[in-house]
């Protein structure tokens, strides 16, 4: 018999999914499921002292801790660096516990241990619940997407691994001293009460327990039944200096400055120049509110302030105009300053550039050395242009400047701290030149009345041109932080400064700002 023909086989190529695509899909499912799990069941309610709070973990690129104190705003702490943020929402106060704390301040001592214990228990409960939420969410979504139990279990295991890695990173980078430098956003008037007194924060070094208890106590007072903010009681051994700069004819600046003077009980205001825009006689009336700000006003000339502007201020009561290295003692601090050698609105004069600024800085440095030799050393030097300030390195503990319309702080090579203020006028009319409005910035500097050295400072930042955001950031010099050694005594500089020394590149002069 003839052999039967074999059946014809057909070969069909089935496209196989690439391994990296499968892995990417699995990671996407894991992250989405973990996020959903945290949203649904990842919150825990924890009593912290007299407060009822809700704790939760949320994805974040910067990490840290955010304490939401509705309706006052929020406190942000750089507590750790990990891709998860700890959110603590203050829901309400237990009326019995809060009233007992307000009526019996002696109980605050026990509150320190109570708050720490509550936070530890809450964090442990949150960690357990987050693990359950992440694994459950990733597993459930994996089962819904892949419809294979093995794939779903793999998604749950990967989610648990990622959460453990985030927890390990947070533990390794945990910084309990972050409570010393909180950032407060919300109602500006409540910031002094929430942040606390600079002198106390500097000198009390039982860092985590004491400062956390202090924050809780102040929040408790804010939530008292009267719903009124407590009065800010400044330490009498602290001199408070308000540093402003580059107002540029913004009339709103005077109201902001007056509010800060009242809220922080300011002893002296320092203006590092560019109060005007063109320096004309027609602008002089803009300066009249200075007389009613409620504190002495120390001023140096900026590159937008004319000699006409300076003469007008010299005849105003309670205004101290500093130039040519002249020094005056105001509110217990000795200030020395020099005006900007350039007047850029005058187009008929050729700008002197950096050489002119260097000569002005050298003249101020020489005056500082003479005052030190005479036994009356200056505590603070004031210039407008930061380049001129660099020449004073080693001759004074602190030098204040402005001009660049953003805040900077740097300890220079020979020990002098350079503090550059942003624009307290939101750059004036220049605020509309960029894509976004410039913020209004000012700083509160806290000095020890005995040593006359800087203890801490608060950076204040308000949204520009009608924006209502407000942020206050507390900063401590490294030499004032727990465990720090005293800073070395500055030595005189032996060579001119260069522009390569700052940590950040300087911006163009404000008359020629980059777009």
Tab-separated table of C-alpha atoms in Angstrom:
chain	number	residue	atom	x	y	z
A	1	UNK	CA	0.000	0.000	0.000
A	2	UNK	CA	1.088	3.454	-0.660
A	3	UNK	CA	2.302	5.335	2.435
A	4	UNK	CA	-0.164	7.841	3.726
A	5	UNK	CA	1.064	11.453	3.374
A	6	UNK	CA	2.205	13.075	6.600
A	7	UNK	CA	0.110	15.964	7.793
A	8	UNK	CA	1.474	19.350	6.900
A	9	UNK	CA	2.807	21.215	9.923
A	10	UNK	CA	2.385	24.962	10.131
A	11	UNK	CA	4.737	27.036	12.246
A	12	UNK	CA	3.438	30.311	13.677
A	13	UNK	CA	5.697	32.831	15.468
A	14	UNK	CA	4.147	34.210	18.660
A	15	UNK	CA	5.740	37.500	19.813
A	16	UNK	CA	7.233	37.118	23.278
A	17	UNK	CA	7.134	39.991	25.759
A	18	UNK	CA	10.560	41.383	26.523
A	19	UNK	CA	11.905	40.764	30.043
A	20	UNK	CA	12.412	44.466	30.782
A	21	UNK	CA	8.842	45.224	29.759
A	22	UNK	CA	7.524	42.505	32.074
A	23	UNK	CA	9.666	43.849	34.918
A	24	UNK	CA	8.509	47.410	34.268
A	25	UNK	CA	4.903	46.302	34.250
A	26	UNK	CA	5.359	44.408	37.519
A	27	UNK	CA	6.994	47.433	39.181
A	28	UNK	CA	4.140	49.663	37.975
A	29	UNK	CA	1.563	47.292	39.422
A	30	UNK	CA	3.480	47.079	42.710
A	31	UNK	CA	3.793	50.861	43.113
A	32	UNK	CA	0.166	51.503	42.176
A	33	UNK	CA	-1.112	48.745	44.467
A	34	UNK	CA	1.070	49.855	47.369
A	35	UNK	CA	-0.096	53.460	46.961
A	36	UNK	CA	-3.747	52.405	46.903
A	37	UNK	CA	-3.209	50.230	49.960
A	38	UNK	CA	-1.656	53.108	51.900
A	39	UNK	CA	-4.514	55.408	50.920
A	40	UNK	CA	-7.222	52.961	51.985
A	41	UNK	CA	-5.885	51.355	55.171
A	42	UNK	CA	-2.463	52.925	55.781
A	43	UNK	CA	-3.542	55.531	58.355
A	44	UNK	CA	-3.402	55.156	62.126
A	45	UNK	CA	-5.026	57.352	64.761
A	46	UNK	CA	-2.593	58.084	67.584
A	47	UNK	CA	-2.988	60.248	70.715
A	48	UNK	CA	0.125	62.423	71.096
A	49	UNK	CA	0.066	64.220	74.408
A	50	UNK	CA	-3.219	66.143	74.536
A	51	UNK	CA	-3.792	65.857	70.785
A	52	UNK	CA	-5.550	63.274	68.631
A	53	UNK	CA	-3.531	62.798	65.465
A	54	UNK	CA	-3.604	60.740	62.291
A	55	UNK	CA	-0.283	59.381	60.988
A	56	UNK	CA	0.321	58.182	57.446
A	57	UNK	CA	3.172	57.390	55.068
A	58	UNK	CA	3.126	59.049	51.657
A	59	UNK	CA	5.491	58.798	48.661
A	60	UNK	CA	7.890	61.728	48.453
A	61	UNK	CA	11.059	62.603	46.579
A	62	UNK	CA	12.543	64.501	49.528
A	63	UNK	CA	11.265	62.568	52.561
A	64	UNK	CA	10.961	64.412	55.872
A	65	UNK	CA	8.034	64.907	58.224
A	66	UNK	CA	5.058	67.199	57.705
A	67	UNK	CA	2.860	68.142	60.668
A	68	UNK	CA	-0.434	69.617	59.476
A	69	UNK	CA	-1.983	71.949	62.050
A	70	UNK	CA	-5.241	73.003	60.446
A	71	UNK	CA	-6.243	75.790	60.087
A	72	UNK	CA	-2.943	77.406	61.077
A	73	UNK	CA	-0.727	75.755	58.481
A	74	UNK	CA	2.000	73.115	58.626
A	75	UNK	CA	5.397	72.409	60.153
A	76	UNK	CA	7.956	70.696	57.915
A	77	UNK	CA	10.987	68.904	59.375
A	78	UNK	CA	13.970	67.448	57.481
A	79	UNK	CA	13.806	64.368	59.696
A	80	UNK	CA	15.027	61.794	57.155
A	81	UNK	CA	15.977	61.332	53.512
A	82	UNK	CA	13.923	58.535	51.949
A	83	UNK	CA	11.250	58.240	49.226
A	84	UNK	CA	8.510	58.276	51.885
A	85	UNK	CA	7.206	61.183	53.977
A	86	UNK	CA	5.606	60.936	57.394
A	87	UNK	CA	2.403	62.991	57.530
A	88	UNK	CA	0.989	63.841	60.939
A	89	UNK	CA	-2.413	65.534	60.927
A	90	UNK	CA	-3.543	67.210	64.144
A	91	UNK	CA	-7.258	66.366	64.190
A	92	UNK	CA	-8.415	67.729	67.532
A	93	UNK	CA	-7.494	68.215	71.159
A	94	UNK	CA	-8.855	66.181	73.999
A	95	UNK	CA	-10.549	68.950	76.040
A	96	UNK	CA	-9.722	67.357	79.393
A	97	UNK	CA	-6.035	66.756	78.681
A	98	UNK	CA	-5.481	70.123	76.967
A	99	UNK	CA	-7.182	72.123	79.720
A	100	UNK	CA	-5.160	70.287	82.392
A	101	UNK	CA	-1.933	71.134	80.549
A	102	UNK	CA	-2.781	74.824	80.116
A	103	UNK	CA	-3.971	75.202	83.712
A	104	UNK	CA	-1.016	73.302	85.208
A	105	UNK	CA	2.202	74.241	83.354
A	106	UNK	CA	4.263	72.105	85.760
A	107	UNK	CA	2.959	69.043	83.922
A	108	UNK	CA	5.033	70.004	80.857
A	109	UNK	CA	8.019	68.143	82.354
A	110	UNK	CA	6.140	64.854	82.223
A	111	UNK	CA	4.773	65.755	78.797
A	112	UNK	CA	8.255	65.363	77.276
A	113	UNK	CA	8.409	61.646	78.051
A	114	UNK	CA	4.723	61.187	77.221
A	115	UNK	CA	5.042	62.750	73.781
A	116	UNK	CA	8.149	60.734	72.936
A	117	UNK	CA	6.460	57.511	74.071
A	118	UNK	CA	3.307	58.291	72.087
A	119	UNK	CA	5.297	59.034	68.930
A	120	UNK	CA	7.276	55.792	69.278
A	121	UNK	CA	4.122	53.702	69.719
A	122	UNK	CA	2.390	55.483	66.870
A	123	UNK	CA	5.347	54.984	64.545
A	124	UNK	CA	5.457	51.263	65.378
A	125	UNK	CA	1.721	50.852	64.736
A	126	UNK	CA	2.065	52.817	61.499
A	127	UNK	CA	4.947	50.595	60.339
A	128	UNK	CA	2.937	47.402	60.937
A	129	UNK	CA	-0.194	48.746	59.289
A	130	UNK	CA	1.795	50.132	56.346
A	131	UNK	CA	3.351	46.723	55.734
A	132	UNK	CA	-0.090	45.109	55.691
A	133	UNK	CA	-1.509	47.856	53.487
A	134	UNK	CA	1.344	47.749	50.978
A	135	UNK	CA	1.411	43.970	50.653
A	136	UNK	CA	-2.380	43.681	50.457
A	137	UNK	CA	-2.720	46.446	47.904
A	138	UNK	CA	0.068	45.165	45.643
A	139	UNK	CA	-1.149	41.554	45.877
A	140	UNK	CA	-4.776	42.458	45.142
A	141	UNK	CA	-3.882	44.618	42.158
A	142	UNK	CA	-1.432	41.965	40.898
A	143	UNK	CA	-4.165	39.337	41.029
A	144	UNK	CA	-6.589	41.634	39.207
A	145	UNK	CA	-4.066	42.421	36.452
A	146	UNK	CA	-2.270	39.093	35.940
A	147	UNK	CA	-4.966	36.651	37.221
A	148	UNK	CA	-2.172	34.377	38.392
A	149	UNK	CA	-1.611	33.729	42.109
A	150	UNK	CA	2.133	33.362	41.627
A	151	UNK	CA	2.445	36.755	39.946
A	152	UNK	CA	0.232	38.330	42.607
A	153	UNK	CA	2.391	36.921	45.420
A	154	UNK	CA	5.511	38.167	43.620
A	155	UNK	CA	3.981	41.654	43.507
A	156	UNK	CA	3.234	41.520	47.235
A	157	UNK	CA	6.741	40.339	48.074
A	158	UNK	CA	8.341	43.049	45.948
A	159	UNK	CA	6.152	45.677	47.634
A	160	UNK	CA	7.254	44.502	51.065
A	161	UNK	CA	10.909	44.596	49.952
A	162	UNK	CA	10.578	48.153	48.648
A	163	UNK	CA	8.897	49.309	51.856
A	164	UNK	CA	11.610	47.676	53.956
A	165	UNK	CA	14.301	49.402	51.859
A	166	UNK	CA	12.570	52.765	52.356
A	167	UNK	CA	12.321	52.121	56.085
A	168	UNK	CA	15.987	51.198	56.293
A	169	UNK	CA	16.974	54.364	54.423
A	170	UNK	CA	14.819	56.498	56.707
A	171	UNK	CA	16.335	54.859	59.797
A	172	UNK	CA	19.890	55.345	58.502
A	173	UNK	CA	19.300	59.036	57.729
A	174	UNK	CA	17.145	59.852	60.771
A	175	UNK	CA	17.962	63.300	62.139
A	176	UNK	CA	16.249	64.047	65.480
A	177	UNK	CA	17.858	67.516	65.545
A	178	UNK	CA	15.694	68.534	62.572
A	179	UNK	CA	13.138	69.791	65.070
A	180	UNK	CA	15.561	72.669	65.771
A	181	UNK	CA	15.061	74.058	62.258
A	182	UNK	CA	11.373	73.763	61.359
A	183	UNK	CA	9.747	75.439	58.378
A	184	UNK	CA	6.363	76.923	59.198
A	185	UNK	CA	3.855	77.733	56.468
A	186	UNK	CA	0.465	79.311	56.985
A	187	UNK	CA	-0.500	82.208	59.222
A	188	UNK	CA	2.590	84.380	59.551
A	189	UNK	CA	1.418	85.959	62.800
A	190	UNK	CA	1.445	82.606	64.601
A	191	UNK	CA	4.986	81.708	63.567
A	192	UNK	CA	6.809	83.244	66.561
A	193	UNK	CA	4.673	81.279	68.994
A	194	UNK	CA	5.017	77.977	67.151
A	195	UNK	CA	8.704	78.200	66.311
A	196	UNK	CA	9.673	79.329	69.811
A	197	UNK	CA	12.338	81.675	71.095
A	198	UNK	CA	15.766	81.517	69.443
A	199	UNK	CA	17.639	81.870	72.702
A	200	UNK	CA	15.864	78.860	74.206
A	201	UNK	CA	16.422	76.718	71.117
A	202	UNK	CA	20.123	77.528	71.098
A	203	UNK	CA	20.822	76.910	74.778
A	204	UNK	CA	18.626	73.899	75.575
A	205	UNK	CA	20.395	70.897	74.116
A	206	UNK	CA	18.121	68.014	75.128
A	207	UNK	CA	17.184	68.219	71.506
A	208	UNK	CA	14.491	65.810	70.471
A	209	UNK	CA	12.319	65.382	73.568
A	210	UNK	CA	12.392	68.971	74.762
A	211	UNK	CA	11.798	70.642	71.390
A	212	UNK	CA	9.107	68.195	70.313
A	213	UNK	CA	7.343	68.790	73.632
A	214	UNK	CA	7.756	72.552	73.104
A	215	UNK	CA	6.036	72.364	69.721
A	216	UNK	CA	3.192	70.291	71.132
A	217	UNK	CA	2.767	72.676	74.062
A	218	UNK	CA	2.615	75.746	71.829
A	219	UNK	CA	0.124	74.090	69.499
A	220	UNK	CA	-1.969	73.213	72.545
A	221	UNK	CA	-2.060	76.862	73.574
A	222	UNK	CA	-3.091	77.849	70.045
A	223	UNK	CA	-5.990	75.426	70.205
A	224	UNK	CA	-7.209	76.693	73.564
A	225	UNK	CA	-10.921	77.387	73.838
A	226	UNK	CA	-10.387	81.110	73.409
A	227	UNK	CA	-9.009	80.476	69.867
A	228	UNK	CA	-6.573	83.349	70.304
A	229	UNK	CA	-2.859	83.309	69.688
A	230	UNK	CA	-0.631	83.584	72.757
A	231	UNK	CA	1.543	86.664	73.137
A	232	UNK	CA	5.130	86.233	71.988
A	233	UNK	CA	7.436	86.904	74.949
A	234	UNK	CA	10.975	87.513	73.673
A	235	UNK	CA	13.957	86.612	75.818
A	236	UNK	CA	15.341	89.853	77.330
A	237	UNK	CA	18.908	88.608	76.724
A	238	UNK	CA	18.308	88.431	72.959
A	239	UNK	CA	18.654	91.352	70.536
A	240	UNK	CA	16.328	90.966	67.550
A	241	UNK	CA	17.365	92.555	64.244
A	242	UNK	CA	15.099	92.716	61.194
A	243	UNK	CA	17.180	92.615	57.995
A	244	UNK	CA	15.483	94.013	54.873
A	245	UNK	CA	16.859	94.957	51.475
A	246	UNK	CA	15.969	95.920	47.907
A	247	UNK	CA	12.511	97.344	48.611
A	248	UNK	CA	12.525	99.117	45.208
A	249	UNK	CA	9.609	101.482	45.883
A	250	UNK	CA	7.118	98.781	46.851
A	251	UNK	CA	4.691	100.551	49.257
A	252	UNK	CA	3.407	97.213	50.599
A	253	UNK	CA	6.821	96.594	52.151
A	254	UNK	CA	6.261	99.174	54.903
A	255	UNK	CA	3.138	97.397	56.169
A	256	UNK	CA	4.948	94.061	56.164
A	257	UNK	CA	7.939	95.521	58.003
A	258	UNK	CA	5.699	97.193	60.582
A	259	UNK	CA	3.885	93.893	61.156
A	260	UNK	CA	7.159	92.020	61.649
A	261	UNK	CA	8.425	94.698	64.058
A	262	UNK	CA	5.287	94.263	66.164
A	263	UNK	CA	5.067	90.458	66.000
A	264	UNK	CA	8.737	89.783	66.756
A	265	UNK	CA	9.356	92.766	69.067
A	266	UNK	CA	12.193	93.969	66.830
A	267	UNK	CA	14.935	96.085	68.443
A	268	UNK	CA	16.490	97.495	65.253
A	269	UNK	CA	15.874	97.379	61.489
A	270	UNK	CA	18.810	97.076	59.055
A	271	UNK	CA	18.264	98.053	55.402
A	272	UNK	CA	21.107	97.073	53.074
A	273	UNK	CA	20.065	99.393	50.265
A	274	UNK	CA	18.120	99.815	47.023
A	275	UNK	CA	15.162	101.263	48.886
A	276	UNK	CA	14.518	103.452	45.838
A	277	UNK	CA	14.412	102.713	42.132
A	278	UNK	CA	15.779	105.870	40.462
A	279	UNK	CA	16.888	107.994	43.418
A	280	UNK	CA	15.006	111.091	42.322
A	281	UNK	CA	13.655	113.828	44.605
A	282	UNK	CA	10.106	112.855	43.599
A	283	UNK	CA	10.630	109.478	45.244
A	284	UNK	CA	11.711	110.865	48.634
A	285	UNK	CA	8.161	110.952	50.048
A	286	UNK	CA	8.156	107.165	49.746
A	287	UNK	CA	10.594	107.065	52.687
A	288	UNK	CA	8.339	108.930	55.149
A	289	UNK	CA	6.723	105.771	56.699
A	290	UNK	CA	10.135	104.822	58.131
A	291	UNK	CA	9.539	107.241	60.998
A	292	UNK	CA	6.499	105.219	62.153
A	293	UNK	CA	7.902	101.671	61.937
A	294	UNK	CA	8.494	101.475	65.682
A	295	UNK	CA	12.230	100.662	65.708
A	296	UNK	CA	15.538	102.401	64.866
A	297	UNK	CA	16.397	102.188	61.167
A	298	UNK	CA	20.021	101.554	60.068
A	299	UNK	CA	20.566	102.155	56.345
A	300	UNK	CA	23.312	101.993	53.706
A	301	UNK	CA	23.064	103.257	50.146
A	302	UNK	CA	22.413	100.816	47.278
A	303	UNK	CA	23.169	101.217	43.603
A	304	UNK	CA	19.592	102.503	43.026
A	305	UNK	CA	19.826	105.051	45.868
A	306	UNK	CA	21.260	108.451	45.038
A	307	UNK	CA	23.196	110.870	47.277
A	308	UNK	CA	19.953	112.876	47.265
A	309	UNK	CA	18.194	109.885	48.811
A	310	UNK	CA	20.926	109.586	51.428
A	311	UNK	CA	20.726	113.245	52.435
A	312	UNK	CA	16.938	112.978	52.833
A	313	UNK	CA	17.301	110.001	55.184
A	314	UNK	CA	20.086	111.673	57.185
A	315	UNK	CA	17.593	114.326	58.301
A	316	UNK	CA	14.939	111.824	59.390
A	317	UNK	CA	14.469	111.106	63.084
A	318	UNK	CA	15.554	107.669	64.329
A	319	UNK	CA	17.391	106.841	61.046
A	320	UNK	CA	21.103	105.976	61.179
A	321	UNK	CA	22.804	106.358	57.786
A	322	UNK	CA	26.186	104.615	57.588
A	323	UNK	CA	28.826	105.412	54.961
A	324	UNK	CA	32.609	105.436	54.515
A	325	UNK	CA	33.028	102.852	57.282
A	326	UNK	CA	31.389	104.998	59.952
A	327	UNK	CA	30.170	103.009	62.977
A	328	UNK	CA	27.277	103.598	65.378
A	329	UNK	CA	25.935	101.632	68.329
A	330	UNK	CA	22.194	101.010	68.012
A	331	UNK	CA	20.130	98.792	70.356
A	332	UNK	CA	23.270	97.344	71.916
A	333	UNK	CA	24.979	96.342	68.630
A	334	UNK	CA	27.769	98.257	66.899
A	335	UNK	CA	27.130	98.594	63.141
A	336	UNK	CA	29.618	99.839	60.531
A	337	UNK	CA	28.756	100.321	56.878
A	338	UNK	CA	29.528	101.854	53.524
A	339	UNK	CA	27.263	102.856	50.642
A	340	UNK	CA	27.452	101.379	47.176
A	341	UNK	CA	30.017	103.350	45.110
A	342	UNK	CA	27.918	103.002	41.949
A	343	UNK	CA	24.637	104.652	40.958
A	344	UNK	CA	23.412	102.619	37.999
A	345	UNK	CA	20.266	104.643	37.064
A	346	UNK	CA	22.629	107.453	35.984
A	347	UNK	CA	23.339	106.393	32.399
A	348	UNK	CA	25.711	109.315	31.882
A	349	UNK	CA	28.216	107.750	34.294
A	350	UNK	CA	30.159	104.662	33.371
A	351	UNK	CA	29.684	101.897	35.970
A	352	UNK	CA	32.804	101.049	37.937
A	353	UNK	CA	31.997	97.343	38.120
A	354	UNK	CA	33.732	94.985	40.519
A	355	UNK	CA	36.890	97.149	40.920
A	356	UNK	CA	34.762	99.933	42.404
A	357	UNK	CA	33.042	97.457	44.741
A	358	UNK	CA	36.391	96.030	45.815
A	359	UNK	CA	37.723	99.492	46.671
A	360	UNK	CA	34.594	100.230	48.724
A	361	UNK	CA	35.001	96.934	50.562
A	362	UNK	CA	38.684	97.650	51.200
A	363	UNK	CA	37.805	101.072	52.632
A	364	UNK	CA	35.271	99.457	54.963
A	365	UNK	CA	37.768	96.753	55.985
A	366	UNK	CA	40.338	99.430	56.822
A	367	UNK	CA	37.780	101.270	58.977
A	368	UNK	CA	36.925	98.006	60.750
A	369	UNK	CA	40.596	97.431	61.573
A	370	UNK	CA	40.916	100.987	62.925
A	371	UNK	CA	37.848	100.529	65.132
A	372	UNK	CA	39.190	97.221	66.433
A	373	UNK	CA	42.532	98.841	67.265
A	374	UNK	CA	40.716	101.633	69.099
A	375	UNK	CA	38.939	99.081	71.310
A	376	UNK	CA	35.479	99.605	69.772
A	377	UNK	CA	35.174	96.718	67.292
A	378	UNK	CA	32.087	96.486	65.117
A	379	UNK	CA	29.679	93.594	65.625
A	380	UNK	CA	28.013	93.825	62.196
A	381	UNK	CA	29.181	95.318	58.902
A	382	UNK	CA	26.667	96.409	56.237
A	383	UNK	CA	27.167	96.821	52.489
A	384	UNK	CA	24.870	96.538	49.475
A	385	UNK	CA	26.881	94.485	46.983
A	386	UNK	CA	28.051	91.032	48.240
A	387	UNK	CA	31.332	91.377	46.310
A	388	UNK	CA	32.268	94.351	48.489
A	389	UNK	CA	31.329	92.336	51.578
A	390	UNK	CA	33.935	89.681	50.766
A	391	UNK	CA	36.772	92.126	51.316
A	392	UNK	CA	35.779	92.400	54.992
A	393	UNK	CA	36.397	88.680	55.601
A	394	UNK	CA	38.218	88.255	58.909
A	395	UNK	CA	37.570	91.812	60.140
A	396	UNK	CA	34.058	91.384	61.596
A	397	UNK	CA	31.936	88.423	62.774
A	398	UNK	CA	29.002	89.160	60.450
A	399	UNK	CA	28.494	91.193	57.279
A	400	UNK	CA	25.051	91.878	55.775
A	401	UNK	CA	24.356	92.575	52.104
A	402	UNK	CA	21.572	92.493	49.519
A	403	UNK	CA	21.456	93.348	45.808
A	404	UNK	CA	21.022	89.867	44.284
A	405	UNK	CA	17.314	89.503	45.203
A	406	UNK	CA	17.672	86.072	46.797
A	407	UNK	CA	18.821	84.894	50.210
A	408	UNK	CA	22.236	83.353	50.781
A	409	UNK	CA	24.350	82.519	53.811
A	410	UNK	CA	28.037	81.590	53.767
A	411	UNK	CA	30.932	81.445	56.193
A	412	UNK	CA	33.889	82.831	54.262
A	413	UNK	CA	37.464	81.568	54.357
A	414	UNK	CA	38.648	83.711	57.272
A	415	UNK	CA	35.610	83.176	59.491
A	416	UNK	CA	33.255	86.052	58.676
A	417	UNK	CA	29.665	85.017	58.026
A	418	UNK	CA	28.116	86.649	54.938
A	419	UNK	CA	24.328	86.965	55.083
A	420	UNK	CA	22.699	88.165	51.853
A	421	UNK	CA	19.057	89.216	52.052
A	422	UNK	CA	16.458	88.762	49.325
A	423	UNK	CA	14.153	91.509	48.091
A	424	UNK	CA	11.753	92.781	50.765
A	425	UNK	CA	9.908	94.589	47.983
A	426	UNK	CA	9.536	91.497	45.813
A	427	UNK	CA	11.935	93.221	43.362
A	428	UNK	CA	9.496	96.119	42.926
A	429	UNK	CA	8.350	96.539	39.335
A	430	UNK	CA	10.968	93.993	38.292
A	431	UNK	CA	8.702	91.338	39.777
A	432	UNK	CA	6.603	91.381	36.606
A	433	UNK	CA	9.561	90.791	34.289
A	434	UNK	CA	9.862	87.066	34.947
A	435	UNK	CA	7.430	84.218	34.441
A	436	UNK	CA	6.558	84.048	38.136
A	437	UNK	CA	6.316	86.883	40.695
A	438	UNK	CA	9.319	87.277	42.979
A	439	UNK	CA	8.718	86.551	46.666
A	440	UNK	CA	9.002	89.129	49.426
A	441	UNK	CA	11.851	88.131	51.745
A	442	UNK	CA	13.195	89.361	55.073
A	443	UNK	CA	15.060	87.853	58.038
A	444	UNK	CA	14.967	88.060	61.813
A	445	UNK	CA	18.501	87.831	63.272
A	446	UNK	CA	18.868	86.874	66.945
A	447	UNK	CA	21.975	88.134	68.793
A	448	UNK	CA	23.172	87.356	72.310
A	449	UNK	CA	23.105	90.605	74.257
A	450	UNK	CA	26.299	89.735	76.165
A	451	UNK	CA	28.535	88.309	73.411
A	452	UNK	CA	26.764	90.210	70.578
A	453	UNK	CA	27.177	87.131	68.364
A	454	UNK	CA	24.547	85.700	66.021
A	455	UNK	CA	22.595	82.894	67.718
A	456	UNK	CA	19.985	82.028	65.087
A	457	UNK	CA	17.963	83.545	62.277
A	458	UNK	CA	14.501	83.109	60.759
A	459	UNK	CA	14.078	83.413	56.998
A	460	UNK	CA	10.655	84.841	56.149
A	461	UNK	CA	9.270	84.346	52.660
A	462	UNK	CA	5.939	85.689	51.383
A	463	UNK	CA	4.361	84.979	48.010
A	464	UNK	CA	4.802	87.931	45.651
A	465	UNK	CA	2.245	90.193	43.986
A	466	UNK	CA	-0.875	89.207	45.868
A	467	UNK	CA	-0.010	85.581	46.630
A	468	UNK	CA	-0.927	84.673	50.195
A	469	UNK	CA	1.613	81.969	51.013
A	470	UNK	CA	3.980	82.503	53.936
A	471	UNK	CA	6.910	80.454	55.200
A	472	UNK	CA	9.237	80.920	58.163
A	473	UNK	CA	12.421	78.796	58.339
A	474	UNK	CA	14.555	78.614	61.496
A	475	UNK	CA	18.352	78.326	61.035
A	476	UNK	CA	21.180	77.883	63.528
A	477	UNK	CA	24.874	78.598	62.932
A	478	UNK	CA	26.854	75.367	63.090
A	479	UNK	CA	28.831	76.611	66.071
A	480	UNK	CA	25.575	76.954	68.049
A	481	UNK	CA	24.242	73.475	67.377
A	482	UNK	CA	24.513	70.661	69.932
A	483	UNK	CA	28.001	69.149	70.112
A	484	UNK	CA	29.607	71.882	68.022
A	485	UNK	CA	33.017	73.282	68.890
A	486	UNK	CA	33.565	77.048	69.059
A	487	UNK	CA	34.413	78.600	65.725
A	488	UNK	CA	38.010	79.772	65.249
A	489	UNK	CA	38.874	83.412	65.687
A	490	UNK	CA	38.864	85.120	62.280
A	491	UNK	CA	42.245	86.106	60.887
A	492	UNK	CA	42.839	89.052	58.569
A	493	UNK	CA	42.735	88.226	54.858
A	494	UNK	CA	46.017	88.360	52.947
A	495	UNK	CA	44.708	88.437	49.405
A	496	UNK	CA	41.781	89.963	47.468
A	497	UNK	CA	38.629	87.827	47.208
A	498	UNK	CA	37.583	86.195	43.960
A	499	UNK	CA	34.163	85.314	42.614
A	500	UNK	CA	35.014	81.601	42.704
A	501	UNK	CA	34.782	81.444	46.507
A	502	UNK	CA	30.981	81.430	47.110
A	503	UNK	CA	29.046	78.187	47.211
A	504	UNK	CA	26.585	79.518	44.648
A	505	UNK	CA	27.287	81.527	41.527
A	506	UNK	CA	26.373	85.211	41.965
A	507	UNK	CA	23.510	86.600	39.963
A	508	UNK	CA	23.806	89.594	37.594
A	509	UNK	CA	23.329	93.094	39.004
A	510	UNK	CA	19.644	93.722	39.495
A	511	UNK	CA	19.678	96.374	36.788
A	512	UNK	CA	20.631	93.682	34.272
A	513	UNK	CA	18.818	90.617	35.611
A	514	UNK	CA	18.853	87.489	33.521
A	515	UNK	CA	15.512	86.339	32.083
